[in-house]
XYZ file of C-alpha atoms in Angstrom:
570
model
C -7.009 31.309 -24.675
C -10.451 31.189 -25.535
C -12.265 31.805 -21.801
C -14.196 28.713 -20.977
C -17.921 28.965 -21.843
C -19.797 29.143 -18.381
C -23.685 29.789 -17.199
C -25.874 29.082 -13.967
C -28.787 26.267 -14.616
C -31.550 26.785 -11.772
C -34.160 24.169 -10.905
C -36.471 22.770 -8.169
C -35.539 20.007 -6.230
C -37.668 19.784 -3.535
C -40.356 21.391 -1.438
C -38.934 24.852 -1.096
C -34.856 24.299 -2.496
C -33.543 24.633 -5.284
C -30.359 23.782 -6.738
C -28.243 26.303 -8.565
C -25.423 24.970 -10.780
C -22.604 27.299 -12.071
C -21.136 25.075 -15.109
C -18.186 25.630 -17.003
C -18.141 22.743 -19.880
C -14.514 22.377 -20.512
C -12.097 21.644 -17.384
C -11.912 23.971 -15.029
C -8.304 23.576 -13.552
C -5.326 21.478 -13.484
C -6.118 19.599 -10.685
C -5.504 16.116 -11.228
C -9.713 15.099 -10.801
C -10.524 17.852 -12.937
C -8.067 15.137 -15.720
C -10.730 13.874 -17.942
C -11.629 16.975 -19.423
C -15.251 16.803 -18.973
C -16.464 19.910 -17.478
C -18.020 20.212 -13.900
C -20.003 21.848 -12.289
C -20.068 23.882 -8.910
C -23.006 23.555 -6.637
C -25.187 25.913 -4.381
C -28.364 25.188 -2.587
C -31.086 27.432 -1.665
C -33.809 26.571 1.121
C -36.526 29.162 1.660
C -37.925 28.224 4.877
C -39.510 31.359 7.415
C -35.412 31.747 7.093
C -33.336 31.569 4.110
C -29.955 29.217 3.695
C -27.823 28.887 1.597
C -25.470 25.723 0.765
C -22.591 26.239 -0.748
C -21.340 28.576 -3.420
C -19.019 28.505 -6.174
C -15.296 29.790 -6.118
C -13.913 32.929 -7.926
C -14.111 31.591 -11.677
C -17.716 31.924 -11.409
C -18.154 34.790 -8.975
C -20.005 37.146 -10.856
C -22.527 34.654 -12.630
C -23.653 33.021 -9.842
C -24.079 36.477 -7.579
C -25.707 37.702 -10.609
C -28.542 34.475 -11.042
C -28.706 34.389 -6.864
C -29.643 38.066 -7.111
C -32.622 36.752 -9.023
C -33.962 33.914 -7.440
C -33.381 35.742 -3.882
C -32.516 39.476 -2.719
C -29.266 38.451 -1.313
C -30.277 40.670 1.833
C -32.417 38.438 2.946
C -30.261 35.404 3.455
C -30.359 34.087 7.365
C -27.670 31.583 6.952
C -24.630 31.021 4.552
C -23.224 26.884 5.064
C -20.025 26.509 4.189
C -19.455 22.438 3.524
C -15.631 23.776 3.267
C -13.301 26.279 2.539
C -10.524 27.426 0.138
C -8.954 30.802 -0.926
C -10.698 30.286 -3.939
C -14.003 29.876 -1.912
C -13.253 32.949 -0.102
C -13.768 35.044 -3.282
C -17.520 34.759 -4.093
C -17.683 34.526 0.243
C -16.604 37.752 0.490
C -19.100 39.405 -2.375
C -21.864 37.395 -0.993
C -20.747 38.691 3.181
C -21.493 42.365 1.274
C -24.506 41.590 0.182
C -26.077 39.557 3.209
C -24.258 41.292 5.761
C -26.840 40.155 7.965
C -26.069 35.969 7.353
C -25.121 33.793 9.730
C -22.149 31.407 8.289
C -22.232 28.062 9.673
C -19.245 26.102 9.839
C -16.900 23.777 11.029
C -13.927 24.955 13.760
C -11.396 24.238 11.361
C -13.100 26.523 8.743
C -13.792 29.506 11.133
C -10.303 29.364 12.221
C -9.198 29.588 8.189
C -11.783 32.438 7.719
C -9.790 34.063 10.113
C -7.172 35.041 8.671
C -8.877 34.436 4.724
C -11.629 37.627 5.105
C -9.004 40.269 6.195
C -10.395 41.856 7.905
C -14.159 41.158 7.547
C -16.220 39.718 10.672
C -19.222 38.408 9.695
C -21.585 36.138 12.646
C -20.354 32.988 12.503
C -22.000 29.771 14.080
C -19.153 26.967 14.716
C -20.365 23.365 14.807
C -18.361 21.310 17.159
C -18.285 17.727 17.938
C -21.301 16.424 17.433
C -24.428 16.976 15.600
C -26.012 20.397 15.253
C -28.964 22.470 14.512
C -31.117 24.816 12.828
C -34.735 25.463 12.871
C -35.527 27.661 9.604
C -39.159 26.827 9.853
C -41.762 25.670 7.792
C -40.828 21.807 8.343
C -37.274 22.473 7.133
C -34.707 21.887 9.979
C -31.262 21.628 8.996
C -28.737 19.213 10.637
C -25.039 19.784 10.321
C -22.466 16.690 11.012
C -18.958 17.108 10.297
C -16.760 14.904 8.191
C -13.333 15.998 8.146
C -11.045 14.211 5.462
C -6.776 15.201 5.557
C -8.078 17.538 2.380
C -10.294 18.841 4.027
C -10.750 19.217 7.674
C -13.499 21.538 7.545
C -15.439 19.189 5.652
C -19.401 19.617 6.775
C -22.213 17.990 5.428
C -26.291 19.536 6.565
C -29.556 17.290 6.457
C -32.626 19.077 5.874
C -35.068 16.608 8.391
C -38.111 17.766 5.749
C -37.244 17.111 2.379
C -34.368 14.298 3.585
C -31.969 15.589 1.728
C -28.282 15.052 2.774
C -26.028 18.280 0.974
C -23.010 16.136 0.937
C -20.573 18.447 -0.024
C -17.289 16.608 -2.164
C -18.619 12.934 -0.785
C -20.872 11.512 -3.829
C -19.648 14.176 -6.226
C -17.844 13.481 -9.967
C -16.725 16.352 -12.514
C -18.914 16.673 -15.422
C -20.722 19.055 -16.697
C -24.034 17.863 -18.814
C -27.876 19.140 -18.724
C -28.692 16.173 -16.104
C -29.605 17.524 -12.710
C -29.959 13.744 -11.148
C -28.399 10.810 -11.773
C -30.736 9.111 -15.226
C -27.826 7.021 -16.181
C -25.937 5.037 -13.769
C -23.673 3.134 -15.739
C -22.601 6.172 -18.028
C -22.082 8.514 -14.841
C -19.987 5.127 -13.551
C -16.371 6.011 -14.958
C -16.348 9.338 -13.581
C -17.977 8.743 -10.401
C -14.641 5.954 -10.038
C -12.504 8.141 -11.238
C -13.836 10.738 -8.989
C -13.349 8.295 -5.677
C -9.820 7.447 -7.084
C -8.565 10.564 -6.677
C -9.648 12.411 -3.889
C -11.223 9.920 -1.355
C -8.825 6.959 -1.774
C -6.412 8.328 0.063
C -8.641 9.260 2.675
C -10.279 5.908 2.693
C -10.785 5.425 6.671
C -11.774 9.052 7.025
C -14.777 8.146 4.412
C -15.177 4.930 5.964
C -16.078 7.179 9.000
C -18.524 9.157 7.468
C -20.025 6.270 5.653
C -20.737 5.130 9.402
C -22.783 8.561 9.816
C -25.492 8.172 7.655
C -26.739 4.856 9.595
C -28.457 7.830 12.348
C -29.893 9.899 8.955
C -32.731 8.799 6.899
C -31.880 10.391 3.034
C -33.623 10.323 0.531
C -31.244 12.090 -2.125
C -27.299 13.202 -1.387
C -26.809 16.500 -2.954
C -23.030 16.887 -3.315
C -21.310 19.976 -4.660
C -20.222 18.430 -7.822
C -21.820 16.922 -10.359
C -25.586 15.378 -10.402
C -27.628 15.033 -7.539
C -27.865 11.425 -6.485
C -31.500 10.493 -6.431
C -32.345 7.270 -8.277
C -28.980 5.369 -7.507
C -28.506 6.603 -4.015
C -28.341 2.717 -2.634
C -26.123 1.703 -5.437
C -23.668 4.416 -5.228
C -23.351 3.933 -1.590
C -22.209 0.455 -1.709
C -19.827 1.182 -4.114
C -18.135 3.675 -2.114
C -18.240 1.273 0.660
C -16.086 -1.237 -1.137
C -13.904 1.231 -2.842
C -13.005 2.205 0.578
C -12.901 -0.974 1.870
C -10.454 -1.940 -1.101
C -8.195 0.824 -0.204
C -8.062 -0.864 3.236
C -7.592 -4.090 2.593
C -4.425 -3.497 0.521
C -1.359 -5.077 2.404
C 1.315 -2.199 1.301
C 0.647 0.926 2.629
C 2.324 4.362 2.181
C 1.988 7.449 4.806
C 1.956 11.385 2.625
C 2.711 13.490 5.047
C 1.782 17.338 3.498
C 1.610 21.022 4.927
C -0.095 23.413 1.961
C 0.002 27.223 2.270
C -1.704 28.125 -1.461
C -3.240 24.357 -2.335
C 0.157 23.802 -4.624
C 1.709 21.739 -2.502
C -2.075 19.717 -1.585
C -2.527 19.529 -5.295
C 0.985 17.152 -5.922
C -0.084 15.122 -2.793
C -3.327 14.491 -4.605
C -1.575 13.619 -7.717
C 0.864 11.201 -6.318
C -1.597 9.785 -3.972
C -3.719 9.028 -7.111
C -0.334 7.447 -8.636
C 0.575 5.028 -5.369
C -2.765 4.510 -5.764
C -3.762 3.162 -9.120
C -0.727 0.879 -9.230
C -2.900 -1.748 -5.747
C -0.927 0.213 -2.678
C -3.359 2.150 0.015
C -2.629 5.875 0.766
C -2.572 7.323 4.272
C -2.563 10.889 3.519
C -1.858 13.467 6.890
C -2.611 16.681 6.755
C 0.246 17.543 8.902
C -1.702 20.561 10.072
C -4.387 18.853 11.103
C -2.854 15.502 12.901
C -2.342 14.803 15.878
C 1.343 13.399 16.305
C 0.272 10.476 17.675
C -1.584 9.595 14.220
C 1.406 10.277 12.450
C 3.668 7.857 14.426
C 0.895 4.955 13.891
C 0.767 5.423 10.279
C 4.479 5.282 9.924
C 4.703 2.673 11.839
C 2.446 -0.105 9.107
C 4.333 1.870 6.651
C 6.396 0.495 3.332
C 7.349 4.082 2.416
C 6.590 7.659 2.851
C 6.459 10.656 1.026
C 6.465 14.483 2.564
C 5.834 17.488 1.148
C 5.736 20.995 1.969
C 5.758 24.590 0.667
C 8.397 27.191 1.696
C 7.163 30.237 3.451
C 9.757 32.450 4.748
C 12.699 30.751 3.916
C 11.310 27.756 6.163
C 8.689 24.747 6.230
C 6.229 24.647 8.642
C 6.556 23.997 12.130
C 4.052 21.377 11.195
C 6.229 19.533 9.033
C 9.310 20.095 10.928
C 7.462 18.405 14.000
C 6.338 15.749 11.095
C 9.747 15.170 9.975
C 10.953 14.706 13.665
C 8.474 12.435 14.524
C 9.515 10.413 11.013
C 13.441 10.173 11.547
C 12.674 8.521 15.602
C 9.494 6.395 14.076
C 10.200 5.152 10.203
C 12.488 2.106 9.470
C 15.577 2.724 7.394
C 14.266 0.592 5.211
C 10.753 2.011 4.440
C 11.210 3.643 1.147
C 11.421 7.550 0.949
C 10.167 10.428 -1.041
C 10.275 14.348 -0.426
C 8.068 16.616 -2.735
C 6.932 20.459 -2.025
C 6.312 24.243 -3.878
C 7.328 27.278 -3.588
C 7.225 31.153 -4.604
C 10.723 32.448 -4.663
C 12.797 29.858 -3.342
C 12.323 25.480 -1.870
C 14.135 25.891 1.191
C 12.005 23.343 2.967
C 12.401 21.147 0.054
C 16.098 20.914 0.647
C 15.717 20.525 4.551
C 13.337 17.793 3.976
C 15.832 16.063 1.582
C 19.495 16.658 3.558
C 17.765 15.576 6.865
C 16.545 12.579 5.989
C 19.654 11.748 3.679
C 21.764 12.266 6.816
C 19.380 9.890 8.752
C 20.165 7.009 6.631
C 17.076 7.027 4.261
C 17.173 6.240 0.367
C 14.832 8.207 -1.470
C 13.138 6.477 -3.987
C 13.436 9.737 -6.902
C 14.506 13.078 -6.980
C 13.152 15.949 -4.870
C 9.936 16.941 -6.938
C 10.065 20.780 -6.978
C 7.089 22.913 -8.468
C 7.333 26.773 -8.936
C 3.756 28.391 -7.847
C 0.953 26.416 -9.555
C 1.941 23.220 -11.486
C 1.037 22.587 -14.422
C -0.688 19.851 -16.523
C 2.806 18.349 -17.680
C 3.750 18.549 -13.712
C 0.644 16.601 -12.981
C 1.164 13.386 -15.074
C 5.053 13.768 -14.450
C 3.504 13.725 -10.622
C 1.450 10.906 -11.256
C 4.124 8.324 -13.058
C 6.044 9.206 -9.920
C 3.732 7.757 -7.508
C 3.312 5.104 -9.632
C 6.943 4.388 -9.807
C 7.431 4.794 -6.527
C 3.977 1.669 -5.365
C 5.967 -0.408 -7.691
C 9.139 -0.212 -5.759
C 7.486 -0.731 -2.796
C 5.954 -4.240 -4.549
C 9.437 -5.334 -5.935
C 11.281 -5.162 -2.760
C 7.802 -7.400 -1.535
C 8.504 -9.655 -3.752
C 11.969 -10.055 -3.648
C 11.177 -11.216 0.353
C 8.326 -13.602 -0.485
C 10.033 -16.718 -1.722
C 9.446 -18.270 -5.277
C 6.935 -21.101 -5.923
C 6.349 -22.969 -9.105
C 3.853 -21.691 -11.284
C 0.846 -23.811 -10.997
C -1.283 -25.633 -13.889
C -3.455 -23.227 -14.035
C -1.028 -20.862 -14.702
C 0.672 -22.707 -16.947
C -2.718 -23.284 -18.879
C -3.219 -20.018 -18.616
C -0.184 -18.770 -19.965
C -1.089 -20.762 -23.673
C -3.637 -17.681 -24.324
C -2.115 -15.686 -26.998
C -2.954 -12.149 -28.326
C -1.565 -9.955 -31.439
C 1.988 -8.747 -30.753
C 1.155 -4.463 -30.701
C 2.217 -1.105 -28.986
C -0.391 1.238 -28.083
C -0.090 4.627 -28.858
C -1.506 8.181 -27.678
C -0.708 11.494 -27.306
C -2.982 14.696 -24.845
C -1.875 18.017 -25.099
C 1.748 17.954 -24.205
C 1.597 14.115 -22.630
C 2.277 11.056 -25.248
C 2.975 7.880 -23.687
C 2.815 3.906 -25.011
C 2.926 0.061 -24.069
C 3.585 -2.879 -25.593
C 0.051 -4.484 -25.958
C -0.669 -8.365 -26.059
C -3.705 -9.213 -24.539
C -5.956 -7.661 -27.755
C -8.304 -9.678 -29.570
C -11.221 -8.476 -32.437
C -14.937 -7.726 -30.278
C -17.093 -6.632 -32.830
C -17.729 -6.155 -37.027
C -19.721 -3.664 -37.071
C -18.504 -0.796 -35.618
C -15.143 -2.519 -36.226
C -13.625 -2.903 -32.888
C -11.220 -4.803 -30.364
C -10.727 -5.111 -26.899
C -7.147 -4.684 -25.181
C -6.487 -4.879 -21.440
C -4.249 -2.369 -19.632
C -2.530 -2.847 -16.103
C -4.074 -0.068 -13.798
C -0.255 0.634 -12.922
C 0.647 1.543 -16.511
C 1.408 5.288 -17.303
C -0.867 5.378 -19.922
C -3.598 4.576 -18.200
C -4.516 8.152 -16.688
C -4.864 8.803 -21.334
C -6.860 5.777 -21.868
C -10.509 7.198 -20.537
C -13.566 7.028 -22.783
C -13.739 9.160 -25.445
C -9.709 9.209 -25.450
C -8.722 8.723 -28.649
C -5.378 6.589 -29.119
C -3.541 3.928 -31.615
C -2.903 0.456 -31.766
C -0.019 -0.728 -33.866
C 0.436 -4.189 -35.123
C 3.987 -5.710 -35.359
C 5.630 -7.987 -37.675
C 7.101 -11.429 -36.735
C 10.537 -11.444 -37.295
C 10.960 -7.367 -36.890
C 9.120 -7.434 -33.606
C 12.174 -7.847 -31.547
C 13.799 -3.959 -31.639
C 10.074 -2.448 -30.780
C 9.527 -4.927 -28.501
C 12.428 -4.738 -26.733
C 12.417 -0.948 -26.428
C 8.958 -0.136 -24.946
C 9.231 -2.793 -22.112
C 11.774 -1.008 -21.117
C 11.111 0.579 -17.795
C 10.923 4.135 -18.643
C 11.019 7.505 -15.906
C 8.270 9.644 -14.775
C 8.175 12.023 -18.085
C 10.620 10.340 -20.119
C 9.874 10.585 -23.892
C 9.258 6.597 -25.458
C 9.441 7.809 -28.773
C 13.160 8.603 -28.683
C 15.071 6.685 -31.234
C 11.764 5.738 -32.285
C 10.533 6.282 -35.622
C 6.947 7.843 -36.038
C 4.652 9.503 -38.430
C 1.506 11.683 -36.713
C -2.022 10.169 -37.729
C -4.820 11.405 -38.278
C -6.072 11.599 -34.339
C -2.518 13.247 -33.378
C -1.497 9.882 -32.287
C 2.243 8.403 -33.276
C 1.944 5.706 -35.481
C 5.584 3.291 -35.706
C 6.994 3.454 -39.197
C 7.906 -0.478 -38.114
C 4.385 -1.632 -38.205
C 2.573 -3.333 -40.643
C -0.439 -2.226 -40.185
C -2.266 0.575 -37.558
C -5.620 1.522 -36.216
C -6.911 5.196 -35.345
C -9.514 4.058 -32.300
C -11.413 5.727 -29.771
C -12.082 4.078 -26.712
C -15.740 3.459 -26.325
C -15.792 1.654 -23.067
C -13.811 0.074 -19.956
C -14.471 -2.524 -17.725
C -12.332 -2.980 -14.844
C -11.004 -6.895 -14.141
C -9.009 -7.134 -11.107
C -5.485 -5.906 -11.449
C -6.443 -4.590 -15.289
C -8.759 -2.500 -16.908
C -10.542 -4.153 -20.536
C -10.819 -1.176 -22.707
C -13.193 -1.734 -25.659
C -11.872 0.661 -28.926
C -13.785 1.770 -32.296
C -12.012 1.979 -35.024
C -11.966 5.137 -36.864
C -9.096 4.470 -39.350
C -6.494 2.383 -40.888
C -4.213 0.773 -42.738
C -2.273 -2.058 -43.944
C 1.197 -1.144 -44.291
C 2.718 -4.553 -45.274
C 0.543 -6.834 -47.458
C 3.000 -10.155 -46.458
C 4.023 -10.014 -43.227
C 2.380 -12.262 -40.713
C 1.673 -10.567 -36.844
C 3.847 -11.197 -34.560
C 2.102 -13.744 -31.305
C 3.410 -13.572 -27.689
C 3.857 -16.366 -25.981
C 4.098 -17.199 -22.544
C 5.326 -20.733 -20.450
C 3.105 -19.151 -17.241
C 0.147 -16.465 -16.828
C 0.818 -14.479 -13.988
C 3.954 -12.583 -16.513
C 3.408 -10.789 -19.802
C-alpha cells in the first residue's frame, strides 16, 4: 500500500499566532466521518506571547513531520503550555514526544482528559492544569489572555474550547470543522465547502445535538472574530453563516418526533466508531439519536433518554471476557426502564472473544425485547465494508421505527394537492454505483434533463436510501434507462427491500462501464455520470450529474414511465 502524501503547512493567522496544518491528501482513517475521501488537515496553533502556548496537535500519522516542523518554528523547550482540546490514544503518541522535548510545559486540559492521561501516558507525569467546571484563564503576556470553556459531548467528554481575548480567535477543536485537504487556510468559498461541513456535522455532531446546542449558547459570552477548528480551514469570512447553520441543523435533530437512545462504551475507539456509524444511518433516515457514553453518563440521564425513546441500541467492547461495569449498569437501567415495545439492537467490538455482546443479546432477549437485527460483532477495527454495513443497519433500524409509527397512525385519504402532484411523471431508471468493494442501486423515477452543455440531469434521492452515501460530489454512477413493456422485472427486483450489505445485483445481468459502475443489460440506454452538485430538499437530495459517456442500446424501444395515484408515494 502506498503511503498517502503528507506535509505540514505553516501560516500566520493573527498577531503572534500561527497555524500548523498537518495535511493528508488521501483518506486518513476508516471512520465514517472520513468517507468523502477528500483528505483532511489536523490543525495545531502556536501563540507566541511572553509565554508560549501550543493548542492541539495531530495524531500518530503526523508525529514525525509535525515535530520536525514545530522545531523549525520554535525550540519546543520554550513551550510553557500545551492545551488539549480533546485526547485519544492516537494523539497521545505525539503528546509523549512533545513532553520529552518540552519537559517544563504545563498540560492544560479538562478533568475527563486529565483522568484519561493517567493511563494513557504510561509513567510520564507532566504538570497538569485542570479546567474544572466553568471558565479558567491563563495570561500569556503581550495581551494574549486565554480563556477555557469545557464543551463535553458523549464522543468527546473531555472537549475544551480555548479563546484568546486579544485576537478574538476561538480555538474550537472539533466544532466548526470538516475533513477536506486543500491550500485554503480560510473559508474563501462557502458554497464549495458546505457539503463537507454538512457531512462532518451529520457524522459527528447530529447524534449529540443537545450538547451541541448547549455549547453554542456559550458563544454568547465571547466576542469571536474567527473559528479555528482542529480539522479543515479557519472560519473567518462566513463565521455568522456557519454558526447559524449549526444552530439550524441542531434544531432539526432536536425537533424530530422519533428518538433512538444509543448507549455505548469504547476501550480503544472501535466500538465508538461503530456507534457513530449506526447513528449516521439513523439520522440520515430522519430519526433523532441521543448518543450516550456510558463511561461518563449519569444513570438518571440514561433513564430519562430511554423513557422518551422509540428504540435503543447498546454497544460494548469485551474486556477480560466481560462487559465494562458501566455497560452492565446501563443494561440494568434498560431492563428496568425501557418499554418492551421499544425496538432494540446490540453491537460491539472485541479482540479475541465477544462475550460482552453475547451477554447483552441474551439479557435483552430474556427480558422480553425483540432485536431488530443480528448483533453486530466486529473483531479489532471495523473495515470500510463493515462501516457501510453498519450505516445500512442504522437506516433500516430507523425505517422500522417509522413503519411502526405509520401503522399506528389513522389513515387519511389523499388530498387533491397530493393527487395532483402524483400526476408528475418521470423516466423509469435504475441508478447503479460502485465505490471500492461497495456497490449499490436504486429504482429512480424522479429524473429530468437539466442542461444541454454540458449534458446533465437531476435525480432525486431520498435521504434514507443506502445509495445516498455513495452519491456525494465527485462520485461516479450510471443511470440505466428501462424500456416500456420490459421494465417489470428490473422494477420488481430493485423495489424489494434489501438487507444491510446484501448484493443488489444478485441474479441481474450486468457489465462494467468505463467508470467502473454496473450497466444493466436490460437497459435500453445508459448514461455514465459524475455528481457535480447536490442540493438538500426536504426529505430528498436533488443530485445534479454531468454525463461523461453513454450509449443507446435499443433504438426502437420506448422509455418506461412511472405513473402514480398520489404525490406521497413513489
